[in-house]
mmCIF file of C-alpha atoms and ligand atoms in Angstrom:
data_model
loop_
_atom_site.group_PDB
_atom_site.id
_atom_site.type_symbol
_atom_site.label_atom_id
_atom_site.label_comp_id
_atom_site.label_asym_id
_atom_site.label_seq_id
_atom_site.Cartn_x
_atom_site.Cartn_y
_atom_site.Cartn_z
ATOM 1 C CA UNK R 2 -7.311 0.484 99.026
ATOM 2 C CA UNK R 3 -6.183 -3.117 99.121
ATOM 3 C CA UNK R 4 -7.558 -3.534 102.641
ATOM 4 C CA UNK R 5 -11.024 -2.319 101.650
ATOM 5 C CA UNK R 6 -11.293 -4.924 98.881
ATOM 6 C CA UNK R 7 -10.471 -7.809 101.161
ATOM 7 C CA UNK R 8 -13.460 -6.783 103.294
ATOM 8 C CA UNK R 9 -15.905 -6.018 100.498
ATOM 9 C CA UNK R 10 -15.415 -9.191 98.464
ATOM 10 C CA UNK R 11 -16.299 -11.658 101.248
ATOM 11 C CA UNK R 12 -19.226 -9.427 102.138
ATOM 12 C CA UNK R 13 -20.584 -9.568 98.570
ATOM 13 C CA UNK R 14 -20.106 -13.326 98.523
ATOM 14 C CA UNK R 15 -22.070 -13.649 101.751
ATOM 15 C CA UNK R 16 -24.900 -11.517 100.365
ATOM 16 C CA UNK R 17 -25.037 -13.635 97.211
ATOM 17 C CA UNK R 18 -25.274 -16.820 99.282
ATOM 18 C CA UNK R 19 -27.914 -15.222 101.468
ATOM 19 C CA UNK R 20 -30.147 -14.302 98.534
ATOM 20 C CA UNK R 21 -29.714 -17.704 96.903
ATOM 21 C CA UNK R 22 -30.774 -19.399 100.144
ATOM 22 C CA UNK R 23 -33.797 -17.127 100.607
ATOM 23 C CA UNK R 24 -34.950 -17.800 97.060
ATOM 24 C CA UNK R 25 -35.109 -21.497 97.874
ATOM 25 C CA UNK R 26 -36.771 -21.262 101.238
ATOM 26 C CA UNK R 27 -39.711 -19.256 99.910
ATOM 27 C CA UNK R 28 -40.714 -22.108 97.584
ATOM 28 C CA UNK R 29 -40.416 -19.799 94.594
ATOM 29 C CA UNK R 30 -39.376 -22.550 92.201
ATOM 30 C CA UNK R 31 -41.607 -22.941 89.187
ATOM 31 C CA UNK R 32 -40.469 -26.477 88.429
ATOM 32 C CA UNK R 33 -43.308 -28.778 87.347
ATOM 33 C CA UNK R 34 -44.858 -30.493 90.345
ATOM 34 C CA UNK R 35 -43.890 -27.795 92.848
ATOM 35 C CA UNK R 36 -46.899 -26.365 94.621
ATOM 36 C CA UNK R 37 -47.480 -22.646 94.123
ATOM 37 C CA UNK R 38 -47.481 -21.910 97.827
ATOM 38 C CA UNK R 39 -45.319 -19.506 99.724
ATOM 39 C CA UNK R 40 -45.726 -20.281 103.398
ATOM 40 C CA UNK R 41 -43.273 -22.986 104.439
ATOM 41 C CA UNK R 42 -41.305 -25.866 103.062
ATOM 42 C CA UNK R 43 -42.131 -28.527 105.628
ATOM 43 C CA UNK R 44 -44.514 -31.323 104.760
ATOM 44 C CA UNK R 45 -47.245 -31.417 107.386
ATOM 45 C CA UNK R 46 -48.872 -34.856 107.674
ATOM 46 C CA UNK R 47 -52.589 -35.197 106.969
ATOM 47 C CA UNK R 48 -54.695 -35.667 110.120
ATOM 48 C CA UNK R 49 -57.107 -38.604 109.858
ATOM 49 C CA UNK R 50 -60.383 -37.570 111.483
ATOM 50 C CA UNK R 51 -61.878 -41.041 111.055
ATOM 51 C CA UNK R 52 -59.101 -42.480 113.256
ATOM 52 C CA UNK R 53 -59.583 -39.724 115.840
ATOM 53 C CA UNK R 54 -63.337 -40.395 115.806
ATOM 54 C CA UNK R 55 -62.721 -44.086 116.532
ATOM 55 C CA UNK R 56 -60.437 -43.186 119.453
ATOM 56 C CA UNK R 57 -63.198 -40.974 120.875
ATOM 57 C CA UNK R 58 -65.750 -43.776 120.491
ATOM 58 C CA UNK R 59 -63.471 -46.414 122.041
ATOM 59 C CA UNK R 60 -63.122 -44.254 125.168
ATOM 60 C CA UNK R 61 -66.898 -43.782 125.386
ATOM 61 C CA UNK R 62 -67.479 -47.507 124.945
ATOM 62 C CA UNK R 63 -65.804 -48.041 128.339
ATOM 63 C CA UNK R 64 -68.613 -45.952 129.873
ATOM 64 C CA UNK R 65 -68.122 -42.810 131.998
ATOM 65 C CA UNK R 66 -64.404 -42.575 132.994
ATOM 66 C CA UNK R 67 -64.970 -41.426 136.566
ATOM 67 C CA UNK R 68 -61.961 -41.912 138.889
ATOM 68 C CA UNK R 69 -62.515 -44.950 141.119
ATOM 69 C CA UNK R 70 -64.572 -46.928 138.579
ATOM 70 C CA UNK R 71 -63.632 -49.992 136.533
ATOM 71 C CA UNK R 72 -64.307 -48.067 133.296
ATOM 72 C CA UNK R 73 -61.737 -45.481 134.405
ATOM 73 C CA UNK R 74 -59.087 -48.116 135.159
ATOM 74 C CA UNK R 75 -59.743 -49.950 131.887
ATOM 75 C CA UNK R 76 -59.681 -46.812 129.769
ATOM 76 C CA UNK R 77 -56.412 -45.760 131.460
ATOM 77 C CA UNK R 78 -54.897 -49.109 130.425
ATOM 78 C CA UNK R 79 -56.143 -48.642 126.874
ATOM 79 C CA UNK R 80 -54.566 -45.168 126.637
ATOM 80 C CA UNK R 81 -51.195 -46.333 128.006
ATOM 81 C CA UNK R 82 -51.141 -49.303 125.656
ATOM 82 C CA UNK R 83 -52.118 -47.165 122.647
ATOM 83 C CA UNK R 84 -49.402 -44.558 123.295
ATOM 84 C CA UNK R 85 -46.797 -47.324 123.702
ATOM 85 C CA UNK R 86 -48.013 -48.871 120.450
ATOM 86 C CA UNK R 87 -47.459 -45.475 118.803
ATOM 87 C CA UNK R 88 -43.811 -45.524 119.876
ATOM 88 C CA UNK R 89 -43.813 -43.005 122.724
ATOM 89 C CA UNK R 90 -41.876 -43.198 125.957
ATOM 90 C CA UNK R 91 -44.805 -43.462 128.369
ATOM 91 C CA UNK R 92 -44.829 -42.343 131.996
ATOM 92 C CA UNK R 93 -47.668 -43.211 134.336
ATOM 93 C CA UNK R 94 -48.189 -40.946 137.270
ATOM 94 C CA UNK R 95 -50.546 -42.430 139.856
ATOM 95 C CA UNK R 96 -51.821 -40.087 142.567
ATOM 96 C CA UNK R 97 -54.394 -40.043 145.342
ATOM 97 C CA UNK R 98 -56.142 -36.705 144.962
ATOM 98 C CA UNK R 99 -58.638 -35.143 147.349
ATOM 99 C CA UNK R 100 -61.921 -34.008 145.802
ATOM 100 C CA UNK R 101 -64.117 -31.070 146.933
ATOM 101 C CA UNK R 102 -66.115 -33.461 149.194
ATOM 102 C CA UNK R 103 -62.958 -35.195 150.508
ATOM 103 C CA UNK R 104 -63.452 -38.267 148.341
ATOM 104 C CA UNK R 105 -60.029 -39.782 147.607
ATOM 105 C CA UNK R 106 -59.648 -40.112 143.874
ATOM 106 C CA UNK R 107 -57.375 -42.851 142.544
ATOM 107 C CA UNK R 108 -56.054 -40.843 139.646
ATOM 108 C CA UNK R 109 -53.327 -41.294 137.053
ATOM 109 C CA UNK R 110 -51.792 -38.793 134.673
ATOM 110 C CA UNK R 111 -50.468 -40.389 131.490
ATOM 111 C CA UNK R 112 -47.502 -38.775 129.740
ATOM 112 C CA UNK R 113 -46.152 -39.757 126.313
ATOM 113 C CA UNK R 114 -42.823 -38.313 125.178
ATOM 114 C CA UNK R 115 -41.482 -38.152 121.648
ATOM 115 C CA UNK R 116 -37.835 -37.301 121.058
ATOM 116 C CA UNK R 117 -37.285 -37.017 124.851
ATOM 117 C CA UNK R 118 -33.669 -35.795 124.561
ATOM 118 C CA UNK R 119 -34.528 -32.725 122.485
ATOM 119 C CA UNK R 120 -34.444 -29.611 124.653
ATOM 120 C CA UNK R 121 -36.821 -27.757 122.314
ATOM 121 C CA UNK R 122 -40.243 -29.105 123.267
ATOM 122 C CA UNK R 123 -43.953 -28.441 122.855
ATOM 123 C CA UNK R 124 -46.563 -29.797 125.256
ATOM 124 C CA UNK R 125 -49.965 -31.035 124.066
ATOM 125 C CA UNK R 126 -52.587 -31.914 126.644
ATOM 126 C CA UNK R 127 -56.212 -32.848 127.350
ATOM 127 C CA UNK R 128 -58.099 -34.437 130.234
ATOM 128 C CA UNK R 129 -59.094 -38.087 129.992
ATOM 129 C CA UNK R 130 -61.509 -38.396 132.929
ATOM 130 C CA UNK R 131 -65.209 -37.653 132.583
ATOM 131 C CA UNK R 132 -67.548 -35.825 134.919
ATOM 132 C CA UNK R 133 -69.272 -37.810 137.709
ATOM 133 C CA UNK R 134 -72.428 -35.640 137.432
ATOM 134 C CA UNK R 135 -74.740 -34.173 134.822
ATOM 135 C CA UNK R 136 -75.257 -31.065 136.955
ATOM 136 C CA UNK R 137 -76.334 -28.890 134.012
ATOM 137 C CA UNK R 138 -79.396 -31.098 133.412
ATOM 138 C CA UNK R 139 -82.649 -29.324 134.319
ATOM 139 C CA UNK R 140 -84.175 -32.509 135.745
ATOM 140 C CA UNK R 141 -82.655 -32.964 139.237
ATOM 141 C CA UNK R 142 -82.953 -36.759 139.069
ATOM 142 C CA UNK R 143 -80.694 -36.846 136.029
ATOM 143 C CA UNK R 144 -78.020 -34.697 137.647
ATOM 144 C CA UNK R 145 -76.566 -37.411 139.884
ATOM 145 C CA UNK R 146 -75.584 -39.767 137.074
ATOM 146 C CA UNK R 147 -72.131 -39.525 135.425
ATOM 147 C CA UNK R 148 -71.901 -38.279 131.840
ATOM 148 C CA UNK R 149 -70.289 -40.050 128.900
ATOM 149 C CA UNK R 150 -68.117 -37.036 128.086
ATOM 150 C CA UNK R 151 -67.679 -37.734 124.379
ATOM 151 C CA UNK R 152 -66.876 -34.081 123.833
ATOM 152 C CA UNK R 153 -65.855 -33.128 127.378
ATOM 153 C CA UNK R 154 -62.817 -35.296 127.729
ATOM 154 C CA UNK R 155 -62.755 -37.948 125.031
ATOM 155 C CA UNK R 156 -62.567 -35.560 122.041
ATOM 156 C CA UNK R 157 -59.282 -33.947 123.089
ATOM 157 C CA UNK R 158 -57.743 -37.323 123.874
ATOM 158 C CA UNK R 159 -58.964 -38.722 120.537
ATOM 159 C CA UNK R 160 -57.249 -35.899 118.645
ATOM 160 C CA UNK R 161 -54.047 -36.410 120.651
ATOM 161 C CA UNK R 162 -54.004 -40.170 119.976
ATOM 162 C CA UNK R 163 -54.239 -39.491 116.242
ATOM 163 C CA UNK R 164 -51.424 -36.953 116.587
ATOM 164 C CA UNK R 165 -49.361 -39.606 118.431
ATOM 165 C CA UNK R 166 -49.924 -41.974 115.523
ATOM 166 C CA UNK R 167 -48.656 -39.283 113.142
ATOM 167 C CA UNK R 168 -45.621 -38.537 115.340
ATOM 168 C CA UNK R 169 -44.528 -42.168 115.086
ATOM 169 C CA UNK R 170 -44.656 -42.022 111.287
ATOM 170 C CA UNK R 171 -42.797 -38.736 110.909
ATOM 171 C CA UNK R 172 -40.934 -36.821 113.615
ATOM 172 C CA UNK R 173 -41.174 -33.013 113.658
ATOM 173 C CA UNK R 174 -38.040 -30.927 114.355
ATOM 174 C CA UNK R 175 -38.896 -30.577 118.037
ATOM 175 C CA UNK R 176 -39.722 -32.929 120.902
ATOM 176 C CA UNK R 177 -43.372 -33.400 121.857
ATOM 177 C CA UNK R 178 -44.940 -34.389 125.164
ATOM 178 C CA UNK R 179 -48.556 -35.469 125.219
ATOM 179 C CA UNK R 180 -50.060 -35.263 128.697
ATOM 180 C CA UNK R 181 -53.425 -36.802 129.458
ATOM 181 C CA UNK R 182 -54.466 -35.218 132.740
ATOM 182 C CA UNK R 183 -56.767 -37.069 135.078
ATOM 183 C CA UNK R 184 -59.378 -35.685 137.502
ATOM 184 C CA UNK R 185 -60.024 -32.445 135.658
ATOM 185 C CA UNK R 186 -63.782 -32.704 135.861
ATOM 186 C CA UNK R 187 -64.467 -33.513 139.540
ATOM 187 C CA UNK R 188 -65.060 -29.857 140.487
ATOM 188 C CA UNK R 189 -67.814 -28.647 142.869
ATOM 189 C CA UNK R 190 -71.208 -29.449 141.308
ATOM 190 C CA UNK R 191 -73.963 -26.827 141.035
ATOM 191 C CA UNK R 192 -76.159 -28.774 143.497
ATOM 192 C CA UNK R 193 -73.513 -28.877 146.277
ATOM 193 C CA UNK R 194 -74.532 -27.023 149.447
ATOM 194 C CA UNK R 195 -71.342 -27.624 151.505
ATOM 195 C CA UNK R 196 -68.499 -25.169 152.054
ATOM 196 C CA UNK R 197 -66.784 -23.630 149.079
ATOM 197 C CA UNK R 198 -63.306 -24.891 148.363
ATOM 198 C CA UNK R 199 -60.990 -23.279 145.796
ATOM 199 C CA UNK R 200 -59.174 -25.159 143.031
ATOM 200 C CA UNK R 201 -61.454 -28.195 142.910
ATOM 201 C CA UNK R 202 -61.168 -28.538 139.108
ATOM 202 C CA UNK R 203 -58.056 -29.742 137.310
ATOM 203 C CA UNK R 204 -56.690 -31.881 140.155
ATOM 204 C CA UNK R 205 -54.491 -33.949 137.820
ATOM 205 C CA UNK R 206 -52.788 -30.950 136.239
ATOM 206 C CA UNK R 207 -52.293 -29.361 139.675
ATOM 207 C CA UNK R 208 -50.535 -32.533 140.798
ATOM 208 C CA UNK R 209 -48.370 -32.680 137.654
ATOM 209 C CA UNK R 210 -47.521 -28.986 137.975
ATOM 210 C CA UNK R 211 -46.032 -29.618 141.427
ATOM 211 C CA UNK R 212 -44.638 -33.035 140.535
ATOM 212 C CA UNK R 213 -43.693 -33.083 136.838
ATOM 213 C CA UNK R 214 -42.815 -36.453 135.287
ATOM 214 C CA UNK R 215 -39.204 -35.280 134.865
ATOM 215 C CA UNK R 216 -37.627 -32.785 137.271
ATOM 216 C CA UNK R 217 -37.362 -29.210 135.950
ATOM 217 C CA UNK R 218 -39.590 -30.098 133.012
ATOM 218 C CA UNK R 219 -39.915 -27.245 130.547
ATOM 219 C CA UNK R 220 -41.487 -26.614 127.154
ATOM 220 C CA UNK R 221 -41.621 -23.653 124.802
ATOM 221 C CA UNK R 222 -45.410 -23.604 125.032
ATOM 222 C CA UNK R 223 -48.397 -25.867 125.506
ATOM 223 C CA UNK R 224 -51.714 -26.459 123.750
ATOM 224 C CA UNK R 225 -54.686 -27.766 125.734
ATOM 225 C CA UNK R 226 -57.596 -29.362 123.847
ATOM 226 C CA UNK R 227 -60.949 -29.303 125.619
ATOM 227 C CA UNK R 228 -64.268 -29.997 123.901
ATOM 228 C CA UNK R 229 -62.851 -30.086 120.401
ATOM 229 C CA UNK R 230 -65.286 -32.487 118.723
ATOM 230 C CA UNK R 231 -68.745 -30.920 118.913
ATOM 231 C CA UNK R 232 -70.758 -30.355 115.754
ATOM 232 C CA UNK R 233 -70.644 -26.674 114.818
ATOM 233 C CA UNK R 234 -68.053 -25.830 117.488
ATOM 234 C CA UNK R 235 -66.323 -22.465 117.489
ATOM 235 C CA UNK R 236 -62.983 -21.832 119.156
ATOM 236 C CA UNK R 237 -62.906 -18.221 120.242
ATOM 237 C CA UNK R 238 -59.672 -17.032 121.864
ATOM 238 C CA UNK R 239 -59.888 -17.933 125.549
ATOM 239 C CA UNK R 240 -58.946 -14.908 127.642
ATOM 240 C CA UNK R 241 -56.436 -16.403 130.076
ATOM 241 C CA UNK R 242 -54.557 -17.821 127.074
ATOM 242 C CA UNK R 243 -54.622 -14.410 125.375
ATOM 243 C CA UNK R 244 -53.138 -12.774 128.460
ATOM 244 C CA UNK R 245 -50.442 -15.330 129.310
ATOM 245 C CA UNK R 246 -49.689 -16.970 125.939
ATOM 246 C CA UNK R 247 -50.791 -14.302 123.430
ATOM 247 C CA UNK R 248 -47.999 -14.960 120.961
ATOM 248 C CA UNK R 249 -48.985 -18.634 120.708
ATOM 249 C CA UNK R 250 -52.690 -17.817 120.430
ATOM 250 C CA UNK R 251 -51.786 -15.738 117.346
ATOM 251 C CA UNK R 252 -49.606 -18.512 115.962
ATOM 252 C CA UNK R 253 -52.354 -21.150 116.322
ATOM 253 C CA UNK R 254 -55.215 -18.991 114.982
ATOM 254 C CA UNK R 255 -53.065 -17.893 112.039
ATOM 255 C CA UNK R 256 -52.240 -21.526 111.271
ATOM 256 C CA UNK R 257 -55.960 -22.424 111.330
ATOM 257 C CA UNK R 258 -56.827 -19.569 108.954
ATOM 258 C CA UNK R 259 -53.910 -20.368 106.617
ATOM 259 C CA UNK R 260 -55.084 -23.965 106.089
ATOM 260 C CA UNK R 261 -58.750 -23.106 105.618
ATOM 261 C CA UNK R 262 -60.299 -23.616 109.065
ATOM 262 C CA UNK R 263 -60.823 -19.954 109.872
ATOM 263 C CA UNK R 264 -64.576 -20.398 110.392
ATOM 264 C CA UNK R 265 -63.878 -22.677 113.384
ATOM 265 C CA UNK R 266 -61.337 -20.224 114.847
ATOM 266 C CA UNK R 267 -62.782 -16.691 115.080
ATOM 267 C CA UNK R 268 -60.081 -14.155 115.903
ATOM 268 C CA UNK R 269 -62.226 -12.805 118.738
ATOM 269 C CA UNK R 270 -62.189 -13.192 122.512
ATOM 270 C CA UNK R 271 -64.267 -15.798 124.296
ATOM 271 C CA UNK R 272 -64.484 -15.936 128.089
ATOM 272 C CA UNK R 273 -61.862 -16.834 130.674
ATOM 273 C CA UNK R 274 -62.014 -20.497 131.612
ATOM 274 C CA UNK R 275 -60.660 -22.370 134.628
ATOM 275 C CA UNK R 276 -58.928 -25.260 132.939
ATOM 276 C CA UNK R 277 -55.704 -27.290 133.021
ATOM 277 C CA UNK R 278 -53.743 -24.593 131.135
ATOM 278 C CA UNK R 279 -54.019 -22.311 134.216
ATOM 279 C CA UNK R 280 -51.955 -24.693 136.323
ATOM 280 C CA UNK R 281 -49.474 -25.459 133.535
ATOM 281 C CA UNK R 282 -48.773 -21.726 133.463
ATOM 282 C CA UNK R 283 -48.987 -20.936 137.185
ATOM 283 C CA UNK R 284 -47.044 -23.930 138.488
ATOM 284 C CA UNK R 285 -44.518 -24.470 135.649
ATOM 285 C CA UNK R 286 -44.468 -21.053 133.937
ATOM 286 C CA UNK R 287 -45.177 -22.675 130.581
ATOM 287 C CA UNK R 288 -47.494 -20.495 128.447
ATOM 288 C CA UNK R 289 -50.376 -22.735 127.448
ATOM 289 C CA UNK R 290 -53.245 -22.073 125.039
ATOM 290 C CA UNK R 291 -56.687 -23.568 125.683
ATOM 291 C CA UNK R 292 -58.488 -24.506 122.486
ATOM 292 C CA UNK R 293 -61.993 -24.871 123.915
ATOM 293 C CA UNK R 294 -65.447 -24.653 122.422
ATOM 294 C CA UNK R 295 -67.135 -21.355 123.228
ATOM 295 C CA UNK R 296 -70.741 -20.926 122.186
ATOM 296 C CA UNK R 297 -71.801 -17.297 122.679
ATOM 297 C CA UNK R 298 -75.466 -18.311 122.376
ATOM 298 C CA UNK R 299 -75.605 -20.964 125.112
ATOM 299 C CA UNK R 300 -76.298 -20.206 128.793
ATOM 300 C CA UNK R 301 -73.073 -21.756 130.029
ATOM 301 C CA UNK R 302 -70.938 -20.636 127.064
ATOM 302 C CA UNK R 303 -69.839 -24.224 126.468
ATOM 303 C CA UNK R 304 -72.833 -25.390 124.400
ATOM 304 C CA UNK R 305 -76.161 -26.893 125.472
ATOM 305 C CA UNK R 306 -74.790 -30.428 125.846
ATOM 306 C CA UNK R 307 -72.124 -29.397 128.377
ATOM 307 C CA UNK R 308 -72.299 -31.428 131.611
ATOM 308 C CA UNK R 309 -75.506 -33.101 130.427
ATOM 309 C CA UNK R 310 -76.282 -36.579 129.099
ATOM 310 C CA UNK R 311 -76.418 -35.104 125.606
ATOM 311 C CA UNK R 312 -72.620 -35.128 125.640
ATOM 312 C CA UNK R 313 -72.413 -38.458 123.797
ATOM 313 C CA UNK R 314 -71.241 -39.654 120.365
ATOM 314 C CA UNK R 315 -74.306 -38.098 118.654
ATOM 315 C CA UNK R 316 -72.821 -34.618 118.952
ATOM 316 C CA UNK R 317 -69.315 -35.561 117.734
ATOM 317 C CA UNK R 318 -68.476 -34.402 114.227
ATOM 318 C CA UNK R 319 -65.312 -35.666 112.494
ATOM 319 C CA UNK R 320 -65.121 -32.312 110.656
ATOM 320 C CA UNK R 321 -64.517 -30.523 113.957
ATOM 321 C CA UNK R 322 -61.873 -33.068 115.012
ATOM 322 C CA UNK R 323 -60.249 -32.506 111.600
ATOM 323 C CA UNK R 324 -60.155 -28.702 111.972
ATOM 324 C CA UNK R 325 -58.477 -28.922 115.366
ATOM 325 C CA UNK R 326 -56.173 -31.863 114.660
ATOM 326 C CA UNK R 327 -54.882 -30.484 111.363
ATOM 327 C CA UNK R 328 -54.320 -27.064 112.920
ATOM 328 C CA UNK R 329 -52.252 -28.539 115.766
ATOM 329 C CA UNK R 330 -50.189 -30.569 113.274
ATOM 330 C CA UNK R 331 -49.656 -27.415 111.194
ATOM 331 C CA UNK R 332 -48.298 -25.638 114.274
ATOM 332 C CA UNK R 333 -45.993 -28.355 115.603
ATOM 333 C CA UNK R 334 -44.471 -29.386 112.255
ATOM 334 C CA UNK R 335 -43.609 -25.736 111.601
ATOM 335 C CA UNK R 336 -41.691 -25.350 114.901
ATOM 336 C CA UNK R 337 -37.928 -25.308 114.440
HETATM 337 C C1 AHN U 17 -65.423 -24.429 135.057
HETATM 338 O O1 AHN U 17 -66.539 -24.849 134.861
HETATM 339 C C2 AHN U 17 -65.066 -23.609 136.213
HETATM 340 N N1 AHN U 17 -64.429 -24.708 134.233
HETATM 341 C C3 AHN U 17 -64.620 -25.527 133.105
HETATM 342 C C4 AHN U 17 -63.507 -26.473 132.986
HETATM 343 C C5 AHN U 17 -64.007 -27.667 132.341
HETATM 344 C C6 AHN U 17 -64.944 -28.517 132.820
HETATM 345 N N2 AHN U 17 -63.654 -28.115 131.164
HETATM 346 C C7 AHN U 17 -64.318 -29.188 130.913
HETATM 347 N N3 AHN U 17 -65.097 -29.456 131.889
HETATM 348 ZN ZN1 ZN U 18 -66.403 -30.821 132.125
#
């Protein structure tokens, strides 16, 4: 009899503490000034789309960021300097990469780490180079000129720079690495008549996957942003991400719907896309979700401006940058 009591009393005490703690964590207080919301008790910073928009424009003002050009070198310097200004530990990873036509590309991946000693990490990435061709233009003469890549390249980087600015002001519970991959967009053009070569896209992420900035680099998951600034964009669930990072696809799409951006994030499948997230998963076994514009009504699936000269600042909408940026913040500030 006596023995039973000594067990039951601590058990009841533990239950009481447990219920008291749960009551608090569900934000069920009715005190004046407390928001009547039930999802989480972390404050997620507000994403500033006007800042992100400026970061997209600044990249475009350098001109096309094609590896080997002065605009590419200058924009690389700008990105490194900006990430340092935002308090990150910045790694530069220069590499000579071989393109589909054997051109040697003077590339550099740029990596910005926040809270580098935390073992719990999330990876955010985008490509910062722009395509040397406009090979989706109908007019052949226009195909040989490089594109500005406001959406295809600069938009993802613009969102990540604004996130870096937020990370400096308030640290989330986990460590974050922002990786700006180079030489994503130098893949075989439609007009090429030479021999096929595999894996000609995403050269920067392939290099990083084999040669990460720190040995044995790992992260819980990654988020890749590609073409995240177009007016009227829709982010269907990319199929490789669904298959290899399904749990994180759900987490991200649920976050978007919870904060009111559901119309940008249909909970439906898009296509499968060859993009940097493939190599993050295949070479480092880090599940990585590609948030990428999918337009079911365009011929290419990526929208009519894709790999054309229409991919300039005219098609960038701060509202789209806001939907994506705020969703990513919602996800990373809720990680424990
Ligand atoms: C292919 O066209 C095979 N993949 C698209 C990857 C990409 C290009 N993302 C932006 N530009
Ligand atoms: Zn592209």
